[in-house]
mmCIF file of C-alpha atoms and ligand atoms in Angstrom:
data_model
loop_
_atom_site.group_PDB
_atom_site.id
_atom_site.type_symbol
_atom_site.label_atom_id
_atom_site.label_comp_id
_atom_site.label_asym_id
_atom_site.label_seq_id
_atom_site.Cartn_x
_atom_site.Cartn_y
_atom_site.Cartn_z
ATOM 1 C CA MET A 1 37.656 -9.029 20.166
ATOM 2 C CA LEU A 2 35.614 -9.562 17.051
ATOM 3 C CA LEU A 3 31.845 -9.395 17.419
ATOM 4 C CA GLY A 4 29.306 -10.291 14.790
ATOM 5 C CA PRO A 5 26.431 -12.593 13.962
ATOM 6 C CA PRO A 6 27.050 -16.227 13.053
ATOM 7 C CA GLY A 7 28.366 -16.239 9.482
ATOM 8 C CA SER A 8 29.705 -12.681 9.602
ATOM 9 C CA GLY A 9 33.143 -14.057 8.732
ATOM 10 C CA LYS A 10 34.562 -13.276 12.135
ATOM 11 C CA GLY A 11 36.131 -16.716 12.602
ATOM 12 C CA THR A 12 38.174 -16.535 9.408
ATOM 13 C CA GLN A 13 39.044 -12.878 9.937
ATOM 14 C CA ALA A 14 39.998 -13.491 13.563
ATOM 15 C CA GLU A 15 42.393 -16.234 12.543
ATOM 16 C CA LEU A 16 44.123 -14.060 9.929
ATOM 17 C CA VAL A 17 44.222 -10.957 12.104
ATOM 18 C CA ALA A 18 45.781 -12.958 14.956
ATOM 19 C CA HIS A 19 48.322 -14.419 12.553
ATOM 20 C CA ARG A 20 49.232 -10.966 11.261
ATOM 21 C CA LEU A 21 49.516 -9.423 14.733
ATOM 22 C CA LEU A 22 51.438 -12.469 16.026
ATOM 23 C CA ILE A 23 49.071 -13.107 18.908
ATOM 24 C CA PRO A 24 46.853 -16.155 19.640
ATOM 25 C CA HIS A 25 43.434 -16.604 18.084
ATOM 26 C CA VAL A 26 41.175 -17.616 20.963
ATOM 27 C CA SER A 27 37.998 -19.053 19.459
ATOM 28 C CA THR A 28 35.594 -20.491 22.012
ATOM 29 C CA GLY A 29 33.683 -22.292 19.236
ATOM 30 C CA ASP A 30 36.894 -24.042 18.093
ATOM 31 C CA MET A 31 37.823 -24.913 21.674
ATOM 32 C CA LEU A 32 34.416 -26.452 22.316
ATOM 33 C CA ARG A 33 34.389 -28.333 18.988
ATOM 34 C CA LEU A 34 37.802 -29.768 19.829
ATOM 35 C CA ALA A 35 36.509 -30.858 23.246
ATOM 36 C CA VAL A 36 33.548 -32.590 21.565
ATOM 37 C CA ALA A 37 35.803 -34.274 18.993
ATOM 38 C CA ARG A 38 38.116 -35.515 21.761
ATOM 39 C CA GLY A 39 35.186 -36.781 23.821
ATOM 40 C CA SER A 40 36.429 -34.909 26.905
ATOM 41 C CA GLU A 41 34.304 -34.153 29.968
ATOM 42 C CA LEU A 42 33.778 -30.596 28.669
ATOM 43 C CA GLY A 43 32.840 -31.987 25.250
ATOM 44 C CA ALA A 44 30.191 -34.244 26.773
ATOM 45 C CA LYS A 45 28.648 -31.270 28.605
ATOM 46 C CA VAL A 46 28.371 -29.032 25.542
ATOM 47 C CA LYS A 47 27.739 -31.395 22.603
ATOM 48 C CA ALA A 48 23.921 -31.416 22.617
ATOM 49 C CA LEU A 49 23.643 -27.652 23.201
ATOM 50 C CA MET A 50 26.003 -26.882 20.333
ATOM 51 C CA GLU A 51 24.259 -29.225 17.928
ATOM 52 C CA ALA A 52 20.940 -27.527 18.709
ATOM 53 C CA GLY A 53 22.442 -24.070 18.120
ATOM 54 C CA HIS A 54 22.062 -23.016 21.762
ATOM 55 C CA LEU A 55 24.583 -21.238 23.918
ATOM 56 C CA VAL A 56 26.674 -22.992 26.540
ATOM 57 C CA SER A 57 26.182 -21.627 30.083
ATOM 58 C CA ASP A 58 27.976 -18.430 31.070
ATOM 59 C CA ASP A 59 29.571 -20.169 34.091
ATOM 60 C CA LEU A 60 31.089 -22.938 32.032
ATOM 61 C CA MET A 61 32.339 -20.458 29.422
ATOM 62 C CA ARG A 62 33.930 -18.308 32.132
ATOM 63 C CA GLU A 63 35.961 -21.330 33.304
ATOM 64 C CA VAL A 64 37.012 -22.244 29.765
ATOM 65 C CA VAL A 65 38.083 -18.696 28.863
ATOM 66 C CA ALA A 66 39.771 -17.909 32.191
ATOM 67 C CA GLU A 67 41.875 -21.047 31.847
ATOM 68 C CA ARG A 68 42.866 -20.210 28.261
ATOM 69 C CA LEU A 69 43.704 -16.554 28.947
ATOM 70 C CA ALA A 70 45.918 -17.572 31.868
ATOM 71 C CA GLN A 71 48.301 -19.344 29.462
ATOM 72 C CA PRO A 72 51.634 -17.545 28.937
ATOM 73 C CA ASP A 73 51.133 -17.141 25.176
ATOM 74 C CA CYS A 74 48.221 -14.756 25.896
ATOM 75 C CA LEU A 75 50.348 -12.221 27.773
ATOM 76 C CA LYS A 76 50.825 -9.876 24.812
ATOM 77 C CA GLY A 77 47.145 -9.938 23.871
ATOM 78 C CA VAL A 78 44.772 -12.183 21.939
ATOM 79 C CA ILE A 79 42.078 -11.997 19.306
ATOM 80 C CA LEU A 80 38.913 -13.188 21.003
ATOM 81 C CA ASP A 81 36.427 -14.801 18.664
ATOM 82 C CA GLY A 82 33.045 -15.987 19.937
ATOM 83 C CA TYR A 83 33.483 -14.622 23.452
ATOM 84 C CA PRO A 84 31.802 -12.764 25.040
ATOM 85 C CA ARG A 85 28.386 -13.677 23.690
ATOM 86 C CA THR A 86 26.158 -12.350 26.456
ATOM 87 C CA VAL A 87 26.276 -9.271 28.658
ATOM 88 C CA VAL A 88 27.009 -11.548 31.644
ATOM 89 C CA GLN A 89 30.021 -12.905 29.751
ATOM 90 C CA ALA A 90 31.177 -9.334 29.043
ATOM 91 C CA HIS A 91 31.181 -8.665 32.810
ATOM 92 C CA ASP A 92 32.965 -11.982 33.380
ATOM 93 C CA LEU A 93 35.587 -11.001 30.814
ATOM 94 C CA ASP A 94 36.179 -7.694 32.588
ATOM 95 C CA ALA A 95 36.729 -9.644 35.822
ATOM 96 C CA ILE A 96 39.052 -12.166 34.137
ATOM 97 C CA LEU A 97 41.132 -9.405 32.531
ATOM 98 C CA GLY A 98 41.300 -7.121 35.579
ATOM 99 C CA ASP A 99 43.512 -4.122 34.731
ATOM 100 C CA HIS A 100 44.028 -5.415 31.186
ATOM 101 C CA ALA A 101 40.331 -4.755 30.419
ATOM 102 C CA GLN A 102 41.293 -1.163 29.605
ATOM 103 C CA PHE A 103 42.988 -2.447 26.422
ATOM 104 C CA LEU A 104 39.837 -4.082 25.029
ATOM 105 C CA VAL A 105 38.641 -3.138 21.547
ATOM 106 C CA ALA A 106 35.342 -4.545 20.292
ATOM 107 C CA VAL A 107 35.260 -4.686 16.486
ATOM 108 C CA TYR A 108 31.760 -5.428 15.184
ATOM 109 C CA LEU A 109 31.392 -6.985 11.731
ATOM 110 C CA ASP A 110 28.128 -5.638 10.377
ATOM 111 C CA VAL A 111 26.668 -8.012 7.744
ATOM 112 C CA ALA A 112 23.190 -8.213 6.141
ATOM 113 C CA GLU A 113 21.078 -11.210 7.203
ATOM 114 C CA GLU A 114 20.607 -12.740 3.709
ATOM 115 C CA VAL A 115 24.364 -12.662 3.151
ATOM 116 C CA ILE A 116 24.820 -14.446 6.452
ATOM 117 C CA ARG A 117 22.396 -17.253 5.672
ATOM 118 C CA ARG A 118 24.139 -18.122 2.381
ATOM 119 C CA ARG A 119 27.503 -18.004 4.051
ATOM 120 C CA ILE A 120 26.539 -20.365 6.851
ATOM 121 C CA VAL A 121 24.374 -22.861 5.030
ATOM 122 C CA GLY A 122 26.947 -23.095 2.190
ATOM 123 C CA ARG A 123 29.940 -23.425 4.513
ATOM 124 C CA ARG A 124 31.986 -26.635 4.415
ATOM 125 C CA SER A 125 35.034 -27.412 6.550
ATOM 126 C CA CYS A 126 37.857 -29.865 6.251
ATOM 127 C CA MET A 127 37.951 -32.259 9.187
ATOM 128 C CA GLN A 128 41.693 -32.725 8.778
ATOM 129 C CA CYS A 129 43.280 -29.291 8.258
ATOM 130 C CA GLY A 130 40.402 -26.982 9.199
ATOM 131 C CA ARG A 131 40.178 -25.252 5.786
ATOM 132 C CA ILE A 132 36.825 -23.558 5.248
ATOM 133 C CA CYS A 133 35.106 -22.953 1.891
ATOM 134 C CA ASN A 134 31.642 -22.141 0.561
ATOM 135 C CA ILE A 135 29.600 -23.929 -2.099
ATOM 136 C CA TYR A 136 28.001 -20.614 -3.172
ATOM 137 C CA ASP A 137 31.354 -18.894 -3.673
ATOM 138 C CA SER A 138 33.051 -19.968 -6.881
ATOM 139 C CA ARG A 139 36.327 -18.407 -5.714
ATOM 140 C CA SER A 140 36.598 -20.836 -2.823
ATOM 141 C CA CYS A 141 37.209 -24.504 -3.572
ATOM 142 C CA CYS A 142 34.317 -26.787 -3.445
ATOM 143 C CA GLY A 143 34.453 -30.291 -4.624
ATOM 144 C CA PRO A 144 33.684 -32.952 -2.062
ATOM 145 C CA ARG A 145 37.352 -32.904 -0.953
ATOM 146 C CA CYS A 146 39.674 -30.286 0.519
ATOM 147 C CA ASP A 147 41.976 -28.722 -2.103
ATOM 148 C CA VAL A 148 44.754 -28.375 0.484
ATOM 149 C CA CYS A 149 44.988 -31.838 2.025
ATOM 150 C CA GLY A 150 42.478 -33.937 0.062
ATOM 151 C CA SER A 151 40.389 -34.912 3.108
ATOM 152 C CA GLU A 152 36.616 -34.933 3.122
ATOM 153 C CA LEU A 153 34.754 -31.612 3.430
ATOM 154 C CA VAL A 154 31.791 -31.658 5.806
ATOM 155 C CA GLN A 155 29.003 -29.366 6.914
ATOM 156 C CA ARG A 156 29.163 -28.547 10.637
ATOM 157 C CA PRO A 157 26.064 -29.925 12.408
ATOM 158 C CA ASP A 158 25.258 -26.406 13.638
ATOM 159 C CA ASP A 159 25.355 -24.988 10.080
ATOM 160 C CA HIS A 160 22.134 -26.742 8.954
ATOM 161 C CA ASP A 161 19.323 -24.352 8.003
ATOM 162 C CA GLU A 162 17.042 -24.952 11.015
ATOM 163 C CA VAL A 163 19.954 -24.716 13.432
ATOM 164 C CA VAL A 164 21.041 -21.469 11.765
ATOM 165 C CA THR A 165 17.614 -20.014 12.553
ATOM 166 C CA ALA A 166 18.020 -21.031 16.221
ATOM 167 C CA ARG A 167 21.491 -19.463 16.313
ATOM 168 C CA MET A 168 20.207 -16.205 14.782
ATOM 169 C CA VAL A 169 17.442 -15.992 17.389
ATOM 170 C CA GLU A 170 19.942 -16.610 20.203
ATOM 171 C CA TYR A 171 22.243 -14.031 18.664
ATOM 172 C CA ALA A 172 19.545 -11.353 18.482
ATOM 173 C CA GLU A 173 18.345 -12.003 22.039
ATOM 174 C CA LYS A 174 21.597 -12.560 23.862
ATOM 175 C CA THR A 175 24.551 -11.259 21.863
ATOM 176 C CA GLU A 176 23.276 -8.113 20.139
ATOM 177 C CA PRO A 177 22.892 -6.303 23.495
ATOM 178 C CA LEU A 178 26.701 -6.457 23.728
ATOM 179 C CA LEU A 179 26.888 -3.750 21.085
ATOM 180 C CA GLY A 180 25.176 -1.320 23.456
ATOM 181 C CA TYR A 181 27.415 -2.470 26.295
ATOM 182 C CA TYR A 182 30.642 -1.741 24.426
ATOM 183 C CA ARG A 183 29.255 1.395 22.754
ATOM 184 C CA LYS A 184 28.568 2.891 26.179
ATOM 185 C CA LEU A 185 32.110 2.112 27.254
ATOM 186 C CA GLY A 186 33.437 3.813 24.097
ATOM 187 C CA LEU A 187 35.087 0.559 22.961
ATOM 188 C CA LEU A 188 32.891 -0.315 19.960
ATOM 189 C CA ARG A 189 34.279 -0.027 16.421
ATOM 190 C CA ILE A 190 32.048 -0.868 13.439
ATOM 191 C CA CYS A 191 33.294 -2.519 10.286
ATOM 192 C CA ASN A 192 31.207 -3.100 7.140
ATOM 193 C CA GLY A 193 31.422 -6.890 6.845
ATOM 194 C CA ASP A 194 29.542 -6.998 3.488
ATOM 195 C CA LEU A 195 32.659 -5.837 1.644
ATOM 196 C CA ASP A 196 35.237 -8.143 0.058
ATOM 197 C CA PHE A 197 37.268 -10.201 2.472
ATOM 198 C CA PRO A 198 40.637 -8.402 2.001
ATOM 199 C CA VAL A 199 38.979 -4.992 2.393
ATOM 200 C CA VAL A 200 37.295 -6.085 5.629
ATOM 201 C CA HIS A 201 40.594 -7.520 6.821
ATOM 202 C CA GLU A 202 42.462 -4.233 6.325
ATOM 203 C CA GLU A 203 39.656 -2.315 7.986
ATOM 204 C CA ILE A 204 39.788 -4.559 11.072
ATOM 205 C CA ILE A 205 43.567 -4.167 11.328
ATOM 206 C CA GLY A 206 43.213 -0.384 10.993
ATOM 207 C CA LEU A 207 40.533 -0.244 13.680
ATOM 208 C CA ILE A 208 42.624 -2.289 16.119
ATOM 209 C CA GLU A 209 45.829 -0.384 15.464
ATOM 210 C CA SER A 210 44.185 3.024 15.826
ATOM 211 C CA SER A 211 42.565 2.128 19.157
HETATM 212 P P1 AMP B 1 30.989 -20.465 16.972
HETATM 213 O O1 AMP B 1 31.945 -21.318 16.219
HETATM 214 O O2 AMP B 1 31.644 -19.286 17.634
HETATM 215 O O3 AMP B 1 29.792 -20.073 16.145
HETATM 216 O O4 AMP B 1 30.428 -21.362 18.184
HETATM 217 C C1 AMP B 1 29.761 -22.574 17.957
HETATM 218 C C2 AMP B 1 28.888 -22.927 19.142
HETATM 219 O O5 AMP B 1 29.697 -23.046 20.339
HETATM 220 C C3 AMP B 1 27.837 -21.898 19.505
HETATM 221 O O6 AMP B 1 26.663 -22.024 18.708
HETATM 222 C C4 AMP B 1 27.588 -22.223 20.978
HETATM 223 O O7 AMP B 1 26.811 -23.409 21.112
HETATM 224 C C5 AMP B 1 28.985 -22.555 21.472
HETATM 225 N N1 AMP B 1 29.698 -21.348 21.961
HETATM 226 C C6 AMP B 1 30.835 -20.807 21.444
HETATM 227 N N2 AMP B 1 31.197 -19.716 22.140
HETATM 228 C C7 AMP B 1 30.272 -19.565 23.117
HETATM 229 C C8 AMP B 1 30.072 -18.601 24.139
HETATM 230 N N3 AMP B 1 30.898 -17.568 24.309
HETATM 231 N N4 AMP B 1 28.992 -18.744 24.943
HETATM 232 C C9 AMP B 1 28.145 -19.775 24.808
HETATM 233 N N5 AMP B 1 28.257 -20.699 23.847
HETATM 234 C C10 AMP B 1 29.311 -20.614 22.996
#
């Protein structure tokens, strides 16, 4: 699993790491956003909480994750991104995984807070193909349209400045304690997420492969 504050780059890294290791990228944020976009029953339950930057309940998340991890494509392992996010969820994950919990590795992307704020508030995503770029990063595209498929780039509702503050507070209160949880179990690996993207990527791969 990848752990890290909102904007630490874990979503993008998780996707690439999963692609490289040929295993599924299981992002609870993406799953919930898809549910909202589809207007499903799950989407209706989580929409307001997500838009306010609050966490969805542990019980609901346990159901969502248990169902996903029971799919056959997850048998050889997955990259978990965005789950667990509370210590209760970490216990739930242990229960969901059963004997497989012994193979967990928790890679923490350590990133300075000011870097995070620029990354999140400047982030734009393509509604069509999912490409992500940043208006403060001249190396990533950033006109009003996606340079891959030409669709409109939008700011996620939960990336607005005031919502980012709410997400940071939730992160500090509820998610940071996970670091202690996994450290005690000897499963925590720390990666300097301030470095350039390809360097961080190689470090994550190295940490997973050596565990
Ligand atoms: P993310 O894309 O991982 O930043 O997730 C976006 C939003 O989805 C979060 O701000 C939460 O509202 C919700 N969410 C995603 N994963 C979880 C989780 N494990 N527990 C509770 N809420 C979650």
